[in-house]
Amino acid sequence: MNTLEQSFADIVRQRLEELDKRAFTVEQERGLPRDAIRNVLRSEKQDGPTLNRAREIAEALDLDFYIGPKRETGTVYTTQIDHEDFAAIPRVDARLAAGAGAMNGDVSLQGALAFRLDWLRERGIAPAQACLLTVAGDSMSTTLHDGDLVMIDERRTSVRNRHVYAFVDVDGSARVKRVEHVPGQLVILTSDNPAHPTETRHGDDMNRLRILGEIVWSAHEW
């Protein structure tokens, strides 16, 4: 499950292991106050460090520290049509099952569709981290229909309960459902079509569920 449950202490501990250094050594080398890093490692169940202290620690560990709008990464292919800027969103030759899982195997690109850049930005969608896939099945009707084209925002992998997500299920199949996450307990997968029962994932199965991204747009062919 891709969530934001990793603590700042976990990130610091992991980075120290990567650098093969002790917290005390980094504090001395980078001129941090005594116990600045060690207090973070000791206080997982307490309030975390101030933003300024977190920034200092991140810089000492050569980690990027950033708070602000989500940043664009990757290559974006753009063009102009009638003086408007458009971004190409790739269409992937794969299907998302609204029902039983769809096994896609190797996937390939099927071209791309152009979306206005200002439209994407207004919705917080990063074109370099979005893709288009096809829905298969009727379990998400009347929201999504068999054959509908959907856009996935691959940055939105932290579950907002009852939003619609594309995900890889425990058997490796690609699916689309409304997802609810009860941390440490279970994941609930709900269909919009009442003919399809609600499903749950517990324990190891819950942790093996991999969120691909949130559905942020769809198109229906009449």
JSON list of C-alpha atoms in Angstrom, two decimals:
[
{"chain": "A", "resi": 1, "resn": "MET", "atom": "CA", "xyz": [0.00, 0.00, 0.00]},
{"chain": "A", "resi": 2, "resn": "ASN", "atom": "CA", "xyz": [1.50, 3.32, -1.02]},
{"chain": "A", "resi": 3, "resn": "THR", "atom": "CA", "xyz": [0.73, 5.73, 1.86]},
{"chain": "A", "resi": 4, "resn": "LEU", "atom": "CA", "xyz": [2.48, 8.54, 3.69]},
{"chain": "A", "resi": 5, "resn": "GLU", "atom": "CA", "xyz": [2.83, 6.47, 6.87]},
{"chain": "A", "resi": 6, "resn": "GLN", "atom": "CA", "xyz": [6.64, 6.54, 6.82]},
{"chain": "A", "resi": 7, "resn": "SER", "atom": "CA", "xyz": [7.82, 8.87, 9.59]},
{"chain": "A", "resi": 8, "resn": "PHE", "atom": "CA", "xyz": [10.55, 11.48, 9.35]},
{"chain": "A", "resi": 9, "resn": "ALA", "atom": "CA", "xyz": [12.55, 9.32, 11.77]},
{"chain": "A", "resi": 10, "resn": "ASP", "atom": "CA", "xyz": [12.27, 6.38, 9.33]},
{"chain": "A", "resi": 11, "resn": "ILE", "atom": "CA", "xyz": [13.61, 8.55, 6.49]},
{"chain": "A", "resi": 12, "resn": "VAL", "atom": "CA", "xyz": [16.52, 9.80, 8.61]},
{"chain": "A", "resi": 13, "resn": "ARG", "atom": "CA", "xyz": [17.37, 6.29, 9.81]},
{"chain": "A", "resi": 14, "resn": "GLN", "atom": "CA", "xyz": [17.31, 4.92, 6.26]},
{"chain": "A", "resi": 15, "resn": "ARG", "atom": "CA", "xyz": [19.55, 7.73, 4.99]},
{"chain": "A", "resi": 16, "resn": "LEU", "atom": "CA", "xyz": [22.07, 7.18, 7.77]},
{"chain": "A", "resi": 17, "resn": "GLU", "atom": "CA", "xyz": [22.24, 3.50, 6.77]},
{"chain": "A", "resi": 18, "resn": "GLU", "atom": "CA", "xyz": [22.80, 4.48, 3.13]},
{"chain": "A", "resi": 19, "resn": "LEU", "atom": "CA", "xyz": [25.62, 6.84, 4.15]},
{"chain": "A", "resi": 20, "resn": "ASP", "atom": "CA", "xyz": [27.00, 4.24, 6.59]},
{"chain": "A", "resi": 21, "resn": "LYS", "atom": "CA", "xyz": [27.30, 6.95, 9.24]},
{"chain": "A", "resi": 22, "resn": "ARG", "atom": "CA", "xyz": [26.17, 7.41, 12.80]},
{"chain": "A", "resi": 23, "resn": "ALA", "atom": "CA", "xyz": [23.89, 10.28, 13.78]},
{"chain": "A", "resi": 24, "resn": "PHE", "atom": "CA", "xyz": [26.54, 11.70, 16.13]},
{"chain": "A", "resi": 25, "resn": "THR", "atom": "CA", "xyz": [29.11, 11.74, 13.30]},
{"chain": "A", "resi": 26, "resn": "VAL", "atom": "CA", "xyz": [26.81, 13.70, 10.94]},
{"chain": "A", "resi": 27, "resn": "GLU", "atom": "CA", "xyz": [25.94, 16.16, 13.72]},
{"chain": "A", "resi": 28, "resn": "GLN", "atom": "CA", "xyz": [29.63, 16.88, 14.24]},
{"chain": "A", "resi": 29, "resn": "GLU", "atom": "CA", "xyz": [30.56, 16.99, 10.54]},
{"chain": "A", "resi": 30, "resn": "ARG", "atom": "CA", "xyz": [27.74, 19.38, 9.61]},
{"chain": "A", "resi": 31, "resn": "GLY", "atom": "CA", "xyz": [27.78, 21.57, 12.69]},
{"chain": "A", "resi": 32, "resn": "LEU", "atom": "CA", "xyz": [24.33, 20.59, 13.94]},
{"chain": "A", "resi": 33, "resn": "PRO", "atom": "CA", "xyz": [23.41, 21.05, 17.61]},
{"chain": "A", "resi": 34, "resn": "ARG", "atom": "CA", "xyz": [24.20, 18.12, 19.88]},
{"chain": "A", "resi": 35, "resn": "ASP", "atom": "CA", "xyz": [21.51, 15.41, 19.63]},
{"chain": "A", "resi": 36, "resn": "ALA", "atom": "CA", "xyz": [19.70, 17.21, 16.75]},
{"chain": "A", "resi": 37, "resn": "ILE", "atom": "CA", "xyz": [19.45, 14.00, 14.73]},
{"chain": "A", "resi": 38, "resn": "ARG", "atom": "CA", "xyz": [19.48, 11.58, 17.65]},
{"chain": "A", "resi": 39, "resn": "ASN", "atom": "CA", "xyz": [16.44, 13.28, 19.19]},
{"chain": "A", "resi": 40, "resn": "VAL", "atom": "CA", "xyz": [14.53, 12.66, 15.95]},
{"chain": "A", "resi": 41, "resn": "LEU", "atom": "CA", "xyz": [15.42, 8.96, 16.10]},
{"chain": "A", "resi": 42, "resn": "ARG", "atom": "CA", "xyz": [14.34, 8.76, 19.75]},
{"chain": "A", "resi": 43, "resn": "SER", "atom": "CA", "xyz": [11.03, 10.58, 19.46]},
{"chain": "A", "resi": 44, "resn": "GLU", "atom": "CA", "xyz": [8.92, 8.62, 16.93]},
{"chain": "A", "resi": 45, "resn": "LYS", "atom": "CA", "xyz": [5.86, 8.78, 19.22]},
{"chain": "A", "resi": 46, "resn": "GLN", "atom": "CA", "xyz": [6.23, 12.49, 20.02]},
{"chain": "A", "resi": 47, "resn": "ASP", "atom": "CA", "xyz": [5.88, 15.64, 17.96]},
{"chain": "A", "resi": 48, "resn": "GLY", "atom": "CA", "xyz": [8.47, 15.80, 15.21]},
{"chain": "A", "resi": 49, "resn": "PRO", "atom": "CA", "xyz": [11.13, 18.47, 14.75]},
{"chain": "A", "resi": 50, "resn": "THR", "atom": "CA", "xyz": [10.35, 22.02, 13.67]},
{"chain": "A", "resi": 51, "resn": "LEU", "atom": "CA", "xyz": [10.39, 22.67, 9.93]},
{"chain": "A", "resi": 52, "resn": "ASN", "atom": "CA", "xyz": [13.62, 24.61, 10.27]},
{"chain": "A", "resi": 53, "resn": "ARG", "atom": "CA", "xyz": [15.31, 21.76, 12.15]},
{"chain": "A", "resi": 54, "resn": "ALA", "atom": "CA", "xyz": [13.98, 19.23, 9.63]},
{"chain": "A", "resi": 55, "resn": "ARG", "atom": "CA", "xyz": [15.45, 21.35, 6.81]},
{"chain": "A", "resi": 56, "resn": "GLU", "atom": "CA", "xyz": [18.84, 21.49, 8.55]},
{"chain": "A", "resi": 57, "resn": "ILE", "atom": "CA", "xyz": [18.85, 17.72, 9.07]},
{"chain": "A", "resi": 58, "resn": "ALA", "atom": "CA", "xyz": [17.82, 17.08, 5.44]},
{"chain": "A", "resi": 59, "resn": "GLU", "atom": "CA", "xyz": [20.65, 19.29, 4.19]},
{"chain": "A", "resi": 60, "resn": "ALA", "atom": "CA", "xyz": [23.13, 17.54, 6.49]},
{"chain": "A", "resi": 61, "resn": "LEU", "atom": "CA", "xyz": [22.09, 14.19, 5.00]},
{"chain": "A", "resi": 62, "resn": "ASP", "atom": "CA", "xyz": [22.12, 15.52, 1.41]},
{"chain": "A", "resi": 63, "resn": "LEU", "atom": "CA", "xyz": [18.37, 15.04, 1.10]},
{"chain": "A", "resi": 64, "resn": "ASP", "atom": "CA", "xyz": [16.08, 17.34, -0.85]},
{"chain": "A", "resi": 65, "resn": "PHE", "atom": "CA", "xyz": [13.73, 19.27, 1.47]},
{"chain": "A", "resi": 66, "resn": "TYR", "atom": "CA", "xyz": [10.76, 20.88, -0.23]},
{"chain": "A", "resi": 67, "resn": "ILE", "atom": "CA", "xyz": [7.28, 22.03, 0.80]},
{"chain": "A", "resi": 68, "resn": "GLY", "atom": "CA", "xyz": [5.09, 23.52, -1.90]},
{"chain": "A", "resi": 69, "resn": "PRO", "atom": "CA", "xyz": [3.08, 22.55, -4.97]},
{"chain": "A", "resi": 70, "resn": "LYS", "atom": "CA", "xyz": [3.93, 19.14, -6.35]},
{"chain": "A", "resi": 71, "resn": "ARG", "atom": "CA", "xyz": [6.86, 19.45, -8.73]},
{"chain": "A", "resi": 72, "resn": "GLU", "atom": "CA", "xyz": [6.88, 18.29, -12.31]},
{"chain": "A", "resi": 73, "resn": "THR", "atom": "CA", "xyz": [9.27, 15.45, -13.08]},
{"chain": "A", "resi": 74, "resn": "GLY", "atom": "CA", "xyz": [9.95, 13.61, -16.30]},
{"chain": "A", "resi": 75, "resn": "THR", "atom": "CA", "xyz": [9.61, 14.63, -19.92]},
{"chain": "A", "resi": 76, "resn": "VAL", "atom": "CA", "xyz": [6.52, 16.48, -21.13]},
{"chain": "A", "resi": 77, "resn": "TYR", "atom": "CA", "xyz": [5.79, 16.62, -24.86]},
{"chain": "A", "resi": 78, "resn": "THR", "atom": "CA", "xyz": [3.94, 19.81, -25.72]},
{"chain": "A", "resi": 79, "resn": "THR", "atom": "CA", "xyz": [2.52, 21.46, -28.81]},
{"chain": "A", "resi": 80, "resn": "GLN", "atom": "CA", "xyz": [0.54, 24.57, -29.69]},
{"chain": "A", "resi": 81, "resn": "ILE", "atom": "CA", "xyz": [-2.89, 24.50, -31.29]},
{"chain": "A", "resi": 82, "resn": "ASP", "atom": "CA", "xyz": [-4.55, 27.86, -32.06]},
{"chain": "A", "resi": 83, "resn": "HIS", "atom": "CA", "xyz": [-2.09, 29.58, -29.71]},
{"chain": "A", "resi": 84, "resn": "GLU", "atom": "CA", "xyz": [-3.02, 27.24, -26.83]},
{"chain": "A", "resi": 85, "resn": "ASP", "atom": "CA", "xyz": [-0.41, 25.01, -25.16]},
{"chain": "A", "resi": 86, "resn": "PHE", "atom": "CA", "xyz": [-1.22, 21.31, -25.09]},
{"chain": "A", "resi": 87, "resn": "ALA", "atom": "CA", "xyz": [0.53, 18.36, -23.42]},
{"chain": "A", "resi": 88, "resn": "ALA", "atom": "CA", "xyz": [0.52, 14.83, -24.80]},
{"chain": "A", "resi": 89, "resn": "ILE", "atom": "CA", "xyz": [-0.77, 12.23, -22.33]},
{"chain": "A", "resi": 90, "resn": "PRO", "atom": "CA", "xyz": [0.31, 8.72, -23.38]},
{"chain": "A", "resi": 91, "resn": "ARG", "atom": "CA", "xyz": [-2.33, 6.08, -24.02]},
{"chain": "A", "resi": 92, "resn": "VAL", "atom": "CA", "xyz": [-1.23, 2.67, -22.75]},
{"chain": "A", "resi": 93, "resn": "ASP", "atom": "CA", "xyz": [-2.31, -0.60, -24.33]},
{"chain": "A", "resi": 94, "resn": "ALA", "atom": "CA", "xyz": [-3.70, -2.04, -21.11]},
{"chain": "A", "resi": 95, "resn": "ARG", "atom": "CA", "xyz": [-7.11, -2.55, -19.53]},
{"chain": "A", "resi": 96, "resn": "LEU", "atom": "CA", "xyz": [-8.38, -1.85, -16.02]},
{"chain": "A", "resi": 97, "resn": "ALA", "atom": "CA", "xyz": [-10.95, -4.36, -14.90]},
{"chain": "A", "resi": 98, "resn": "ALA", "atom": "CA", "xyz": [-14.16, -2.99, -13.41]},
{"chain": "A", "resi": 99, "resn": "GLY", "atom": "CA", "xyz": [-15.02, -6.45, -12.13]},
{"chain": "A", "resi": 100, "resn": "ALA", "atom": "CA", "xyz": [-12.68, -9.42, -12.15]},
{"chain": "A", "resi": 101, "resn": "GLY", "atom": "CA", "xyz": [-9.02, -8.52, -12.68]},
{"chain": "A", "resi": 102, "resn": "ALA", "atom": "CA", "xyz": [-7.48, -7.92, -16.09]},
{"chain": "A", "resi": 103, "resn": "MET", "atom": "CA", "xyz": [-4.11, -9.56, -16.72]},
{"chain": "A", "resi": 104, "resn": "ASN", "atom": "CA", "xyz": [-2.22, -7.32, -19.13]},
{"chain": "A", "resi": 105, "resn": "GLY", "atom": "CA", "xyz": [1.23, -8.89, -19.40]},
{"chain": "A", "resi": 106, "resn": "ASP", "atom": "CA", "xyz": [3.63, -6.67, -21.34]},
{"chain": "A", "resi": 107, "resn": "VAL", "atom": "CA", "xyz": [2.08, -3.33, -22.25]},
{"chain": "A", "resi": 108, "resn": "SER", "atom": "CA", "xyz": [2.95, -0.85, -24.97]},
{"chain": "A", "resi": 109, "resn": "LEU", "atom": "CA", "xyz": [2.04, 2.69, -25.99]},
{"chain": "A", "resi": 110, "resn": "GLN", "atom": "CA", "xyz": [-0.96, 3.26, -28.26]},
{"chain": "A", "resi": 111, "resn": "GLY", "atom": "CA", "xyz": [-0.19, 6.87, -29.03]},
{"chain": "A", "resi": 112, "resn": "ALA", "atom": "CA", "xyz": [-1.33, 9.88, -27.01]},
{"chain": "A", "resi": 113, "resn": "LEU", "atom": "CA", "xyz": [-4.11, 12.43, -26.58]},
{"chain": "A", "resi": 114, "resn": "ALA", "atom": "CA", "xyz": [-3.51, 16.18, -26.25]},
{"chain": "A", "resi": 115, "resn": "PHE", "atom": "CA", "xyz": [-4.88, 18.04, -23.23]},
{"chain": "A", "resi": 116, "resn": "ARG", "atom": "CA", "xyz": [-4.67, 21.77, -22.60]},
{"chain": "A", "resi": 117, "resn": "LEU", "atom": "CA", "xyz": [-1.83, 22.54, -20.19]},
{"chain": "A", "resi": 118, "resn": "ASP", "atom": "CA", "xyz": [-3.84, 25.13, -18.28]},
{"chain": "A", "resi": 119, "resn": "TRP", "atom": "CA", "xyz": [-6.67, 22.59, -17.82]},
{"chain": "A", "resi": 120, "resn": "LEU", "atom": "CA", "xyz": [-4.21, 20.05, -16.39]},
{"chain": "A", "resi": 121, "resn": "ARG", "atom": "CA", "xyz": [-2.59, 22.59, -14.08]},
{"chain": "A", "resi": 122, "resn": "GLU", "atom": "CA", "xyz": [-5.94, 23.82, -12.75]},
{"chain": "A", "resi": 123, "resn": "ARG", "atom": "CA", "xyz": [-6.60, 20.24, -11.64]},
{"chain": "A", "resi": 124, "resn": "GLY", "atom": "CA", "xyz": [-3.11, 19.64, -10.27]},
{"chain": "A", "resi": 125, "resn": "ILE", "atom": "CA", "xyz": [-2.32, 16.98, -12.88]},
{"chain": "A", "resi": 126, "resn": "ALA", "atom": "CA", "xyz": [1.32, 16.57, -13.92]},
{"chain": "A", "resi": 127, "resn": "PRO", "atom": "CA", "xyz": [1.34, 15.47, -17.58]},
{"chain": "A", "resi": 128, "resn": "ALA", "atom": "CA", "xyz": [4.64, 13.62, -17.17]},
{"chain": "A", "resi": 129, "resn": "GLN", "atom": "CA", "xyz": [3.05, 11.44, -14.51]},
{"chain": "A", "resi": 130, "resn": "ALA", "atom": "CA", "xyz": [-0.30, 10.73, -16.10]},
{"chain": "A", "resi": 131, "resn": "CYS", "atom": "CA", "xyz": [-1.47, 8.09, -18.55]},
{"chain": "A", "resi": 132, "resn": "LEU", "atom": "CA", "xyz": [-4.63, 6.88, -20.26]},
{"chain": "A", "resi": 133, "resn": "LEU", "atom": "CA", "xyz": [-6.03, 3.36, -19.95]},
{"chain": "A", "resi": 134, "resn": "THR", "atom": "CA", "xyz": [-9.24, 1.57, -20.94]},
{"chain": "A", "resi": 135, "resn": "VAL", "atom": "CA", "xyz": [-11.88, 0.24, -18.54]},
{"chain": "A", "resi": 136, "resn": "ALA", "atom": "CA", "xyz": [-13.13, -3.33, -18.97]},
{"chain": "A", "resi": 137, "resn": "GLY", "atom": "CA", "xyz": [-16.36, -4.52, -17.35]},
{"chain": "A", "resi": 138, "resn": "ASP", "atom": "CA", "xyz": [-19.42, -2.95, -15.74]},
{"chain": "A", "resi": 139, "resn": "SER", "atom": "CA", "xyz": [-18.78, -3.02, -11.98]},
{"chain": "A", "resi": 140, "resn": "MET", "atom": "CA", "xyz": [-18.10, 0.74, -11.86]},
{"chain": "A", "resi": 141, "resn": "SER", "atom": "CA", "xyz": [-21.15, 1.81, -13.88]},
{"chain": "A", "resi": 142, "resn": "THR", "atom": "CA", "xyz": [-22.74, 4.27, -13.93]},
{"chain": "A", "resi": 143, "resn": "THR", "atom": "CA", "xyz": [-19.53, 6.18, -13.15]},
{"chain": "A", "resi": 144, "resn": "LEU", "atom": "CA", "xyz": [-17.33, 4.24, -15.58]},
{"chain": "A", "resi": 145, "resn": "HIS", "atom": "CA", "xyz": [-18.51, 2.01, -18.40]},
{"chain": "A", "resi": 146, "resn": "ASP", "atom": "CA", "xyz": [-16.95, -0.85, -20.32]},
{"chain": "A", "resi": 147, "resn": "GLY", "atom": "CA", "xyz": [-14.63, 0.68, -22.93]},
{"chain": "A", "resi": 148, "resn": "ASP", "atom": "CA", "xyz": [-14.34, 4.09, -21.25]},
{"chain": "A", "resi": 149, "resn": "LEU", "atom": "CA", "xyz": [-10.99, 5.83, -21.44]},
{"chain": "A", "resi": 150, "resn": "VAL", "atom": "CA", "xyz": [-9.64, 7.05, -18.08]},
{"chain": "A", "resi": 151, "resn": "MET", "atom": "CA", "xyz": [-6.72, 9.24, -17.05]},
{"chain": "A", "resi": 152, "resn": "ILE", "atom": "CA", "xyz": [-4.63, 8.12, -14.08]},
{"chain": "A", "resi": 153, "resn": "ASP", "atom": "CA", "xyz": [-2.64, 10.61, -12.02]},
{"chain": "A", "resi": 154, "resn": "GLU", "atom": "CA", "xyz": [0.28, 8.44, -10.97]},
{"chain": "A", "resi": 155, "resn": "ARG", "atom": "CA", "xyz": [1.35, 10.86, -8.22]},
{"chain": "A", "resi": 156, "resn": "ARG", "atom": "CA", "xyz": [-1.89, 10.36, -6.28]},
{"chain": "A", "resi": 157, "resn": "THR", "atom": "CA", "xyz": [-1.14, 7.05, -4.61]},
{"chain": "A", "resi": 158, "resn": "SER", "atom": "CA", "xyz": [-2.06, 8.01, -1.03]},
{"chain": "A", "resi": 159, "resn": "VAL", "atom": "CA", "xyz": [-5.64, 6.85, -0.64]},
{"chain": "A", "resi": 160, "resn": "ARG", "atom": "CA", "xyz": [-8.38, 9.42, -0.11]},
{"chain": "A", "resi": 161, "resn": "ASN", "atom": "CA", "xyz": [-11.27, 7.31, 1.06]},
{"chain": "A", "resi": 162, "resn": "ARG", "atom": "CA", "xyz": [-14.04, 6.63, -1.46]},
{"chain": "A", "resi": 163, "resn": "HIS", "atom": "CA", "xyz": [-12.10, 8.09, -4.39]},
{"chain": "A", "resi": 164, "resn": "VAL", "atom": "CA", "xyz": [-11.64, 5.93, -7.49]},
{"chain": "A", "resi": 165, "resn": "TYR", "atom": "CA", "xyz": [-8.21, 4.36, -8.02]},
{"chain": "A", "resi": 166, "resn": "ALA", "atom": "CA", "xyz": [-6.45, 2.09, -10.46]},
{"chain": "A", "resi": 167, "resn": "PHE", "atom": "CA", "xyz": [-4.48, -0.57, -8.64]},
{"chain": "A", "resi": 168, "resn": "VAL", "atom": "CA", "xyz": [-2.73, -3.90, -9.01]},
{"chain": "A", "resi": 169, "resn": "ASP", "atom": "CA", "xyz": [-4.49, -6.53, -6.89]},
{"chain": "A", "resi": 170, "resn": "VAL", "atom": "CA", "xyz": [-2.82, -9.33, -4.95]},
{"chain": "A", "resi": 171, "resn": "ASP", "atom": "CA", "xyz": [-3.08, -11.70, -7.94]},
{"chain": "A", "resi": 172, "resn": "GLY", "atom": "CA", "xyz": [-1.29, -9.22, -10.23]},
{"chain": "A", "resi": 173, "resn": "SER", "atom": "CA", "xyz": [-4.39, -8.08, -12.09]},
{"chain": "A", "resi": 174, "resn": "ALA", "atom": "CA", "xyz": [-5.11, -4.42, -12.85]},
{"chain": "A", "resi": 175, "resn": "ARG", "atom": "CA", "xyz": [-8.42, -3.16, -11.49]},
{"chain": "A", "resi": 176, "resn": "VAL", "atom": "CA", "xyz": [-10.40, 0.02, -10.82]},
{"chain": "A", "resi": 177, "resn": "LYS", "atom": "CA", "xyz": [-12.58, 0.55, -7.70]},
{"chain": "A", "resi": 178, "resn": "ARG", "atom": "CA", "xyz": [-13.46, 2.99, -4.99]},
{"chain": "A", "resi": 179, "resn": "VAL", "atom": "CA", "xyz": [-10.88, 2.42, -2.28]},
{"chain": "A", "resi": 180, "resn": "GLU", "atom": "CA", "xyz": [-11.04, 2.93, 1.48]},
{"chain": "A", "resi": 181, "resn": "HIS", "atom": "CA", "xyz": [-8.03, 2.36, 3.71]},
{"chain": "A", "resi": 182, "resn": "VAL", "atom": "CA", "xyz": [-8.38, 1.69, 7.45]},
{"chain": "A", "resi": 183, "resn": "PRO", "atom": "CA", "xyz": [-4.70, 1.92, 8.53]},
{"chain": "A", "resi": 184, "resn": "GLY", "atom": "CA", "xyz": [-3.39, -1.28, 10.06]},
{"chain": "A", "resi": 185, "resn": "GLN", "atom": "CA", "xyz": [-6.71, -3.09, 9.58]},
{"chain": "A", "resi": 186, "resn": "LEU", "atom": "CA", "xyz": [-8.05, -3.47, 6.05]},
{"chain": "A", "resi": 187, "resn": "VAL", "atom": "CA", "xyz": [-8.66, -2.08, 2.58]},
{"chain": "A", "resi": 188, "resn": "ILE", "atom": "CA", "xyz": [-12.23, -1.89, 1.25]},
{"chain": "A", "resi": 189, "resn": "LEU", "atom": "CA", "xyz": [-12.85, -2.13, -2.50]},
{"chain": "A", "resi": 190, "resn": "THR", "atom": "CA", "xyz": [-16.28, -0.89, -3.56]},
{"chain": "A", "resi": 191, "resn": "SER", "atom": "CA", "xyz": [-18.05, -1.02, -6.93]},
{"chain": "A", "resi": 192, "resn": "ASP", "atom": "CA", "xyz": [-20.55, 1.64, -8.01]},
{"chain": "A", "resi": 193, "resn": "ASN", "atom": "CA", "xyz": [-22.70, -1.08, -9.62]},
{"chain": "A", "resi": 194, "resn": "PRO", "atom": "CA", "xyz": [-24.72, -2.63, -6.73]},
{"chain": "A", "resi": 195, "resn": "ALA", "atom": "CA", "xyz": [-24.71, -5.98, -8.52]},
{"chain": "A", "resi": 196, "resn": "HIS", "atom": "CA", "xyz": [-21.04, -6.37, -7.58]},
{"chain": "A", "resi": 197, "resn": "PRO", "atom": "CA", "xyz": [-20.26, -7.10, -3.91]},
{"chain": "A", "resi": 198, "resn": "THR", "atom": "CA", "xyz": [-17.85, -5.10, -1.78]},
{"chain": "A", "resi": 199, "resn": "GLU", "atom": "CA", "xyz": [-14.44, -6.73, -1.33]},
{"chain": "A", "resi": 200, "resn": "THR", "atom": "CA", "xyz": [-11.90, -6.44, 1.48]},
{"chain": "A", "resi": 201, "resn": "ARG", "atom": "CA", "xyz": [-8.18, -7.09, 1.82]},
{"chain": "A", "resi": 202, "resn": "HIS", "atom": "CA", "xyz": [-6.58, -7.83, 5.19]},
{"chain": "A", "resi": 203, "resn": "GLY", "atom": "CA", "xyz": [-3.10, -8.48, 6.55]},
{"chain": "A", "resi": 204, "resn": "ASP", "atom": "CA", "xyz": [-0.49, -9.37, 3.94]},
{"chain": "A", "resi": 205, "resn": "ASP", "atom": "CA", "xyz": [-3.03, -9.05, 1.12]},
{"chain": "A", "resi": 206, "resn": "MET", "atom": "CA", "xyz": [-3.72, -5.45, 2.16]},
{"chain": "A", "resi": 207, "resn": "ASN", "atom": "CA", "xyz": [-0.02, -4.60, 2.03]},
{"chain": "A", "resi": 208, "resn": "ARG", "atom": "CA", "xyz": [0.45, -6.30, -1.35]},
{"chain": "A", "resi": 209, "resn": "LEU", "atom": "CA", "xyz": [-2.17, -4.08, -3.00]},
{"chain": "A", "resi": 210, "resn": "ARG", "atom": "CA", "xyz": [-0.32, -1.52, -5.16]},
{"chain": "A", "resi": 211, "resn": "ILE", "atom": "CA", "xyz": [-2.03, 1.77, -6.02]},
{"chain": "A", "resi": 212, "resn": "LEU", "atom": "CA", "xyz": [-1.22, 2.91, -9.58]},
{"chain": "A", "resi": 213, "resn": "GLY", "atom": "CA", "xyz": [-2.94, 6.26, -9.26]},
{"chain": "A", "resi": 214, "resn": "GLU", "atom": "CA", "xyz": [-6.23, 8.09, -8.91]},
{"chain": "A", "resi": 215, "resn": "ILE", "atom": "CA", "xyz": [-8.74, 8.36, -11.75]},
{"chain": "A", "resi": 216, "resn": "VAL", "atom": "CA", "xyz": [-8.97, 12.08, -12.56]},
{"chain": "A", "resi": 217, "resn": "TRP", "atom": "CA", "xyz": [-10.80, 12.11, -15.92]},
{"chain": "A", "resi": 218, "resn": "SER", "atom": "CA", "xyz": [-12.84, 9.78, -18.09]},
{"chain": "A", "resi": 219, "resn": "ALA", "atom": "CA", "xyz": [-14.34, 9.74, -21.59]},
{"chain": "A", "resi": 220, "resn": "HIS", "atom": "CA", "xyz": [-17.33, 7.70, -22.72]},
{"chain": "A", "resi": 221, "resn": "GLU", "atom": "CA", "xyz": [-18.06, 6.70, -26.30]},
{"chain": "A", "resi": 222, "resn": "TRP", "atom": "CA", "xyz": [-21.75, 6.80, -27.18]}
]
